[in-house]
Coordinates of C-alpha atoms in Angstrom, one line a residue:
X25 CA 0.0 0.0 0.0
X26 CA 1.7 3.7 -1.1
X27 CA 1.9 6.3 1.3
X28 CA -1.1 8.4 -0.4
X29 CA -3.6 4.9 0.1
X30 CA -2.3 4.8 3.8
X31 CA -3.5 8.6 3.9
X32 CA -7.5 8.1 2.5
X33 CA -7.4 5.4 4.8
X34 CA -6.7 7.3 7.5
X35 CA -8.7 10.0 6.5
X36 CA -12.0 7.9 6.1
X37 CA -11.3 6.4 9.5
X38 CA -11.1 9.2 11.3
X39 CA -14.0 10.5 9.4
X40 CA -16.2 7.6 11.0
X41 CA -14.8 7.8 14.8
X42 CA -15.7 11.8 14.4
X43 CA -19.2 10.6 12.6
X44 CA -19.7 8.1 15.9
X45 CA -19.0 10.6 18.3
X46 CA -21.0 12.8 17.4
X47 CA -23.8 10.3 16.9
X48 CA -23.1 8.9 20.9
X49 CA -22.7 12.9 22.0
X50 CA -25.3 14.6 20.8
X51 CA -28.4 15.7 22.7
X52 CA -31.6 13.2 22.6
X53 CA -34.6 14.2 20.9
X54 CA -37.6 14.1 23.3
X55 CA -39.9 11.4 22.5
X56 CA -43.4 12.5 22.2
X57 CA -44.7 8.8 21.6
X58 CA -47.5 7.4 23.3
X59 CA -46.4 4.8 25.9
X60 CA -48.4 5.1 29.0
X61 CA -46.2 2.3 30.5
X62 CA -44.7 2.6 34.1
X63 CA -41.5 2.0 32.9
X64 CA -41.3 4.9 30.8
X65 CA -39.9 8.1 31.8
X66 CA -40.7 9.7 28.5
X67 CA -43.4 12.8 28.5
X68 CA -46.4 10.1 27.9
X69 CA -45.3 7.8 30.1
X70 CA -46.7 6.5 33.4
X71 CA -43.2 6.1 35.7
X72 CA -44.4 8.7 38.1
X73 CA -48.0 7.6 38.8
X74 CA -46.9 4.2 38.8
X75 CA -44.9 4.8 41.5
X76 CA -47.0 7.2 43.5
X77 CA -49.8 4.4 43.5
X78 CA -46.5 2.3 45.2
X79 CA -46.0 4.3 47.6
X80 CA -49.7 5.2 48.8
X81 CA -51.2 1.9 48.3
X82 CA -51.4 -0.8 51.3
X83 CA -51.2 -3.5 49.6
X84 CA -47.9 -4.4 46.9
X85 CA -48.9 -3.5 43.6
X86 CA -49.6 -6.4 41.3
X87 CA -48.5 -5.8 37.6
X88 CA -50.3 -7.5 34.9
X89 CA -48.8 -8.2 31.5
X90 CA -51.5 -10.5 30.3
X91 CA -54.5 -10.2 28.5
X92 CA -57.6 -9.5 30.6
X93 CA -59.1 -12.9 30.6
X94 CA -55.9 -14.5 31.0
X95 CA -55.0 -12.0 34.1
X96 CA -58.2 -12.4 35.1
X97 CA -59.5 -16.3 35.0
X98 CA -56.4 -17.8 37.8
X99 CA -56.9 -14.8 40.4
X100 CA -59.0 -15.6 43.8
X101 CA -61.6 -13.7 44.6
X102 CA -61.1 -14.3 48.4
X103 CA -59.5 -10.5 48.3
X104 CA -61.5 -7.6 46.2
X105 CA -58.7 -5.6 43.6
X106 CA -59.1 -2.7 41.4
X107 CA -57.7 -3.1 38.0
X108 CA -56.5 -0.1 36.5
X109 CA -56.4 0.3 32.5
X110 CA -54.8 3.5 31.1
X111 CA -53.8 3.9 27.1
X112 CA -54.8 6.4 24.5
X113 CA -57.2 3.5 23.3
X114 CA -58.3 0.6 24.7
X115 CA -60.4 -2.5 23.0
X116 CA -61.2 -5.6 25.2
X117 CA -62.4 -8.9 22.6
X118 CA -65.5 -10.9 23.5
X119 CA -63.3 -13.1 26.0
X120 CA -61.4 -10.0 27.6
X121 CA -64.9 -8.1 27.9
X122 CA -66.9 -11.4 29.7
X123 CA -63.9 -11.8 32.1
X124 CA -64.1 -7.8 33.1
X125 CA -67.3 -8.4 33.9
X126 CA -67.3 -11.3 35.8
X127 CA -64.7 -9.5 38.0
X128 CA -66.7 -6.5 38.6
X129 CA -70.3 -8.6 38.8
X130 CA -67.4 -10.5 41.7
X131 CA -67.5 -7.2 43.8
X132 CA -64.1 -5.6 42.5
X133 CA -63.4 -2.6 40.0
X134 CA -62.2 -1.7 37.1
X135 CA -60.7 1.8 36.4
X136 CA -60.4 2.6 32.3
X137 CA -58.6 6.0 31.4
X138 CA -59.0 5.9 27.5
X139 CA -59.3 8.9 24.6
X140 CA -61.1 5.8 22.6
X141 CA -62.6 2.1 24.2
X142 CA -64.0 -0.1 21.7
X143 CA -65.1 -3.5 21.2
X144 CA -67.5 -5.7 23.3
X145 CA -67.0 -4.2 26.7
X146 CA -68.5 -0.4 25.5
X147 CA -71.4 -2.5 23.8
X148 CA -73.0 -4.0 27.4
X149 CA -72.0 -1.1 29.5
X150 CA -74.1 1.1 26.6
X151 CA -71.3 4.1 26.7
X152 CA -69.7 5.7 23.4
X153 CA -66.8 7.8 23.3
X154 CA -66.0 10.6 20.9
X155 CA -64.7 13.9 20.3
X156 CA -65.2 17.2 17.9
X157 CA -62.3 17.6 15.8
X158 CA -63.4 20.8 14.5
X159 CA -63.4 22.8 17.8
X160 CA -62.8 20.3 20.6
X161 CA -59.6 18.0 19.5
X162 CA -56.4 19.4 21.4
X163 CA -57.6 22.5 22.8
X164 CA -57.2 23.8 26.0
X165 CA -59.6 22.4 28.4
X166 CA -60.9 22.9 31.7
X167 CA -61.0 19.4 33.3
X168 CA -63.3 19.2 36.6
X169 CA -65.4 17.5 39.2
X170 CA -69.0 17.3 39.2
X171 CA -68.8 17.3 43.3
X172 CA -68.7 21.5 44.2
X173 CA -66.1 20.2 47.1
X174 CA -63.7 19.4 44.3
X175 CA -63.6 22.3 42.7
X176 CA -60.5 23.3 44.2
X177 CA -58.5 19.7 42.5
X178 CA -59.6 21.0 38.9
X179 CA -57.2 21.6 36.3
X180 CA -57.1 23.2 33.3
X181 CA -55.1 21.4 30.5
X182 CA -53.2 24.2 28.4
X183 CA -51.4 21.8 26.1
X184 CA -50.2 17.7 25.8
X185 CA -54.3 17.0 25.5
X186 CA -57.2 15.0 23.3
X187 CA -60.3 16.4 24.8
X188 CA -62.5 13.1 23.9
X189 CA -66.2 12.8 25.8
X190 CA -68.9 10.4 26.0
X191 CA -71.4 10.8 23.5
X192 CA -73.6 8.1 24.8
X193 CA -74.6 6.8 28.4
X194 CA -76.8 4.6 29.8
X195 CA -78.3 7.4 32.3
X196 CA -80.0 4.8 34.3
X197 CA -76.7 3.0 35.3
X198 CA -74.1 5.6 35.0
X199 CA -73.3 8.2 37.7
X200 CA -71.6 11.2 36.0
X201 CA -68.3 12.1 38.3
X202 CA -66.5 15.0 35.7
X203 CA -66.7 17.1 33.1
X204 CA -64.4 18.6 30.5
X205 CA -65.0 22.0 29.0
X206 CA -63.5 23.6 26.0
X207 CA -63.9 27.6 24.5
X208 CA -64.7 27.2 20.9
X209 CA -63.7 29.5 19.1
X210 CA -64.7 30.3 14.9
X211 CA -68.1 30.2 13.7
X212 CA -69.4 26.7 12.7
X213 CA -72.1 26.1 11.0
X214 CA -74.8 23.1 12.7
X215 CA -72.8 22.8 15.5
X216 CA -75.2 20.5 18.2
X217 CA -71.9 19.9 21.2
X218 CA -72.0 21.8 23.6
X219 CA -69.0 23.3 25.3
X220 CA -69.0 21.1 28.5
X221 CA -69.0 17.4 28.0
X222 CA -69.2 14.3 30.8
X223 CA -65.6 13.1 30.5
X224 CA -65.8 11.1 33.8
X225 CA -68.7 8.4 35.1
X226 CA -69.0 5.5 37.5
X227 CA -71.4 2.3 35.8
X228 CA -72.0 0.4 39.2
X229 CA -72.7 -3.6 37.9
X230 CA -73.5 -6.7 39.8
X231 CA -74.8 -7.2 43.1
X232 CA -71.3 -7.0 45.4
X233 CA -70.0 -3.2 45.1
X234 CA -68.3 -3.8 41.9
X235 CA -68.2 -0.9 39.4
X236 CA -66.6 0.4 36.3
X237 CA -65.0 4.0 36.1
X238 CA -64.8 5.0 32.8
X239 CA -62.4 8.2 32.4
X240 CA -61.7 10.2 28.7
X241 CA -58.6 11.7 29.4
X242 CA -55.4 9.5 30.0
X243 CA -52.9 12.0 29.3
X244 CA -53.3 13.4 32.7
X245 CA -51.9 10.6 34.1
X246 CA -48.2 10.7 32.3
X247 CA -45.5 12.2 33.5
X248 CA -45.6 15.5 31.7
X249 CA -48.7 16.5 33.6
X250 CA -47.6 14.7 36.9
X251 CA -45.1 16.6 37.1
X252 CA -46.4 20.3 35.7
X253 CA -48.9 20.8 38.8
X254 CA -52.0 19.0 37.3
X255 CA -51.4 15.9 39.8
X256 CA -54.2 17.0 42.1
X257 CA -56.6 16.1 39.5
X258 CA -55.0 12.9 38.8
X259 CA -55.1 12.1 42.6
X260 CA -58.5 12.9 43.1
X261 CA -59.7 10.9 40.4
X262 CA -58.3 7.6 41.5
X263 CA -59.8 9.1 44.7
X264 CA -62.5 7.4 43.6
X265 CA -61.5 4.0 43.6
X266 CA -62.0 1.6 46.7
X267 CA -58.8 1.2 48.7
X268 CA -58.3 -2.1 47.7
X269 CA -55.0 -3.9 46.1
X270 CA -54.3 -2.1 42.7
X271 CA -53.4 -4.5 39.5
X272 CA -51.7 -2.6 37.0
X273 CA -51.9 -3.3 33.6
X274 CA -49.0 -3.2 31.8
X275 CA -50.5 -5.1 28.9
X276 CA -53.2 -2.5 26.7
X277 CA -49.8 0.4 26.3
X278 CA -49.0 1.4 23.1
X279 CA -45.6 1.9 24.6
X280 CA -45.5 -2.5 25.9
X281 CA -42.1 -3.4 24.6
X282 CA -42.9 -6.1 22.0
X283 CA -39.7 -8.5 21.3
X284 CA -39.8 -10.8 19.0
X285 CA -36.3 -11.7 17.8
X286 CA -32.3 -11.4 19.5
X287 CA -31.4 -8.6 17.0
X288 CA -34.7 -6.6 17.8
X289 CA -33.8 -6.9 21.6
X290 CA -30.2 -5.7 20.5
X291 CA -31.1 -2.8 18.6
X292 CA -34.0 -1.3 21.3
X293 CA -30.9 -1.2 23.4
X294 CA -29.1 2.0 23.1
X295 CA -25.4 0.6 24.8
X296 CA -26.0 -2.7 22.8
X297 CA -27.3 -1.7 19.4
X298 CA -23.8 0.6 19.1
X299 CA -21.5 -2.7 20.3
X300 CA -23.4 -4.4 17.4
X301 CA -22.6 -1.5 14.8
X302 CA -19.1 -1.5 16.0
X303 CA -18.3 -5.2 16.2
X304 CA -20.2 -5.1 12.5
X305 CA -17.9 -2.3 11.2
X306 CA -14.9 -3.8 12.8
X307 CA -15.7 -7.6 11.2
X308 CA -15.8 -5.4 7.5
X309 CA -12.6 -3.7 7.9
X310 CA -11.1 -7.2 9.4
X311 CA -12.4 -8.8 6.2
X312 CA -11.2 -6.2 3.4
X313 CA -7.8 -5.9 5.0
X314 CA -6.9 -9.5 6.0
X315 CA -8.2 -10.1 3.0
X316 CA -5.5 -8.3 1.4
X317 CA -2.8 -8.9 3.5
X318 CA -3.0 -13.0 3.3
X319 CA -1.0 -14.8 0.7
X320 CA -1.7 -18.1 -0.9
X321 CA 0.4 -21.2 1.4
X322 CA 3.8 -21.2 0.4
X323 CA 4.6 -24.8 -0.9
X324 CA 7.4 -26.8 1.7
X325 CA 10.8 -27.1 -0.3
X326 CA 13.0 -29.6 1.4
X327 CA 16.5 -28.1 1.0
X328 CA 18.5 -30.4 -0.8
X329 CA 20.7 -32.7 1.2
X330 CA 24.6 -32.1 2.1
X331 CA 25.6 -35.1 0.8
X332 CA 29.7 -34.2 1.4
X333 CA 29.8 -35.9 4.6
X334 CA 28.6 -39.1 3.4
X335 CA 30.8 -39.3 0.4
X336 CA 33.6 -38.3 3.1
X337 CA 32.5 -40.9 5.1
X338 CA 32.1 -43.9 1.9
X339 CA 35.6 -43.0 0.7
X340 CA 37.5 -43.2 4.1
X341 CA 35.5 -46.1 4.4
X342 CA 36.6 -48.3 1.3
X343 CA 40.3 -46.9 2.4
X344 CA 40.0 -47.9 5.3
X345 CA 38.9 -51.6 4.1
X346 CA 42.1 -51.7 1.3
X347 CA 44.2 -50.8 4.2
X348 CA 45.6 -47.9 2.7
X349 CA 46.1 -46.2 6.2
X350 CA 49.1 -43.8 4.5
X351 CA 46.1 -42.2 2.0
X352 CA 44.0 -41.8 5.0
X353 CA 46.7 -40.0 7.0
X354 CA 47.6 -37.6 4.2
X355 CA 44.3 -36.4 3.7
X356 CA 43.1 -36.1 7.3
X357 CA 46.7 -34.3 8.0
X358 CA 45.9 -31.6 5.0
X359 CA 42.6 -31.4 5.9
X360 CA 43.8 -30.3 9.5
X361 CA 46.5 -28.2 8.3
X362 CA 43.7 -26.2 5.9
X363 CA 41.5 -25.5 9.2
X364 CA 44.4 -23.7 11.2
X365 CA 44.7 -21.4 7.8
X366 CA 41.2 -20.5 7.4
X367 CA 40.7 -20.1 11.2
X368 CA 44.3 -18.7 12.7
X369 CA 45.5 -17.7 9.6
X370 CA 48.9 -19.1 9.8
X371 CA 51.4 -19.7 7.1
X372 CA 51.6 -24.2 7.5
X373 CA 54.2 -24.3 4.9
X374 CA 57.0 -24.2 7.9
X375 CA 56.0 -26.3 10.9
X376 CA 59.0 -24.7 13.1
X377 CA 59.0 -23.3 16.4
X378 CA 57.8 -20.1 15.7
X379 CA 54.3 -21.6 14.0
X380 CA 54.4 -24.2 17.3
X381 CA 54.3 -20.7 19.6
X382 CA 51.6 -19.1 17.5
X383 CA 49.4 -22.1 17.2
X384 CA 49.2 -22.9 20.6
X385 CA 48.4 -18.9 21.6
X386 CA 45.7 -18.5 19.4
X387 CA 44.2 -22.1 19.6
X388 CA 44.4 -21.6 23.7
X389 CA 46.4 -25.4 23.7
X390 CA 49.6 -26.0 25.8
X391 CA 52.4 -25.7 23.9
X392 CA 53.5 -29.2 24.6
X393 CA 50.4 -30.3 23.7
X394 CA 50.3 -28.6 20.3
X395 CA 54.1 -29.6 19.9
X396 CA 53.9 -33.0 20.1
X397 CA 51.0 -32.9 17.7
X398 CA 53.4 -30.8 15.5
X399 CA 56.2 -33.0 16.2
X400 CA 54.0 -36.3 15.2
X401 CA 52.9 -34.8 11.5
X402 CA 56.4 -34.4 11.2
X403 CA 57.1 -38.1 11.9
X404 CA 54.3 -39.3 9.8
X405 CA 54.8 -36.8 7.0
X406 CA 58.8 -38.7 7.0
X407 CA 57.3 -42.1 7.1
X408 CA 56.5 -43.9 3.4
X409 CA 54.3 -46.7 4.9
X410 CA 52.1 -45.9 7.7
X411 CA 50.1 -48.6 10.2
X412 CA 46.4 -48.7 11.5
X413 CA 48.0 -47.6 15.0
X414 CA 49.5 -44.6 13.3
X415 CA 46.2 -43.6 11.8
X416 CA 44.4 -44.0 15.5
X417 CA 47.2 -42.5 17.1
X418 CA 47.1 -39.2 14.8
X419 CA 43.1 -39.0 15.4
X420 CA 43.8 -38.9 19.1
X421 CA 46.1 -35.8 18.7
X422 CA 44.0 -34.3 16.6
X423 CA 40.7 -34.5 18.6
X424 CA 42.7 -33.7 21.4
X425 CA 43.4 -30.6 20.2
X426 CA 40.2 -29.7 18.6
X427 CA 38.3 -30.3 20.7
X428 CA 37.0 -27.2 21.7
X429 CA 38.7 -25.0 19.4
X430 CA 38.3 -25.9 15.4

């Protein structure tokens, strides 16, 4: 790679790391979405009432994250509860609708905070819920009591609202406990709804003190109202219910976390979904680069074979087996003689007194020693016929003096 490739690469990776930074550092967006869960701290969530109803109630809050006739059908009526159901909108099939009011017709309540309820249960209660989108939809809105003694818990809702109102009662059953009221403002033409509308009622139903309370405005529950002085109406409102143990739904929320594979769990997670991204990034740049970077296996060459040392070894063998020991001698004293030139570089030609001195300084031998190997060359050298003892005798010197040296 040249040094201007080295360069863009850099370049694009430091590009990225500035890119992910700024991703990781920059301020949130608030999230406006609809949730109503108690987990969620977000504007339309429910963490704070969820755990104000902790910390009032005398019982332990039971959550439910089941249906309502499978939440319903294994609990034991030996204790009444109040089942509390808050969402933008609610629906409740034929089975969730028969167990609601089997529960209630048992002597407990139900509590339903919904801008829309539809399905079965609306049908045998008789109730309809509705709004006015020309005048009435998110406009400010006086929310209040129907009691003159709560007149000081009412609120008025300036913003973060769907004014929605029952249309339809059954006036024989229901027991109207609120109002909302809205200023219209504009001309319109054949407008029949009035300004204040029934946005609270209590439907009593069985024979044991069970009753529905059917409320039209659930954003006063979430946090962004909690917490911007309009709890008092929230409070007085579940002021209503009995003081028995509270069941929570945490099942009919548009904001119920709904997994349904490992990679969506990994990606709702804020820490985990940026591990994945990295550890995905990092496996493409491992891939493009290793890729580049591996060569094809190298085939194994065998080096060839120093064969010197066993044809030295044949040829001193088949000399050995003629007997020609003076052969022998002559080559193993020349090939001595050519290792003290190419390691001491000494002159060999004159094996005197002076080469004895030298030898035995630089080869770190005894001067004896190296003399009478000297002095034995010398003898052999005079000799024309030489003996198996001379051979053995001269290899003796030799690796005596070689020993650790040549």
């Amino acid at each position: 790679m040249d040094k201007r490739s080295k360069i863009a690469l850099y370049a694009i990776g430091a590009v990225i790391v500035l890119m992910m930074i700024a991703e990781i550092t920059k301020p949130k967006a608030l999230n406006w979405r609809d949730s109503y869960a108690a987990a969620d701290k977000i504007p339309l969530g429910c963490y704070v009432l969820f755990n104000e109803l902790k910390d009032i109630s005398n019982n332990p809050l039971k959550i439910s994250t089941k249906t309502a006739f499978e939440a319903l059908k294994d609990l034991e009526n030996t204790k009444k509860t109040v089942s509390i159901f808050i969402n933008n909108g609610i629906g409740f099939d034929k089975q969730d609708s028969e167990s609601l009011l089997k529960y209630v017709e048992n002597g407990n309540s139900v509590f339903i905070s919904a801008n829309y309820l539809y399905g079965d249960l609306s049908d045998t209660l008789n109730i309809r819920i509705g709004t006015d989108y020309n005048n009435f939809f998110k406009k400010p809105s006086l929310n209040s009591f129907i009691s003159p003694n709560l007149k000081p818990n009412e609120r008025h809702f300036k913003d973060v609202i769907e004014n929605s109102f029952f249309t339809s009662i059954d006036s024989l059953n229901a027991v109207a406990l609120g109002t909302t009221k809205v200023e219209k403002t504009g001309e319109i033409i054949n407008d029949t709804i009035p300004d204040t509308n029934i946005n609270f009622i209590k439907i009593p139903f069985g024979k044991h003190s069970g009753a529905f309370f059917i409320h039209t405005n659930p954003f006063a529950f979430t946090n962004y109202h909690m917490l911007n002085d309009n709890d008092a109406y929230a409070a007085t409102v579940l002021s209503y219910l009995p003081k028995d143990q509270i069941i929570w739904d945490n099942y009919y929320k548009s904001g119920r976390k709904v997994i349904t594979s490992p990679l969506r769990f990994v990606l709702q997670n804020q820490a985990l979904k940026w591990a994945f991204y990295i550890a995905l990034l990092s496996l493409i740049l491992f891939v493009i680069f290793r890729g580049k970077r591996t060569q094809r296996i190298i085939p194994v060459v065998e080096p060839l074979k120093n064969t010197t040392l066993d044809f030295t070894r044949t040829i001193g063998d088949l000399y050995y087996q003629h007997g020609d020991f003076t052969n022998i001698i002559t080559n193993k004293v020349q090939y001595f003689l050519e290792q003290i030139r190419s390691k001491y570089y000494l002159d060999t030609n004159e094996l005197n007194e002076n080469f004895i001195s030298k030898l035995a300084v630089k080869s770190s031998n005894k001067k004896e020693d190296t003399k009478a190997l000297i002095d034995y060359i010398m003898y052999l050298k005079s000799k024309l016929n030489h003996t198996e003892a001379d051979l053995i005798q001269l290899n003796k010197f030799i690796e005596s003096f070689t020993k650790s040296n040549i």
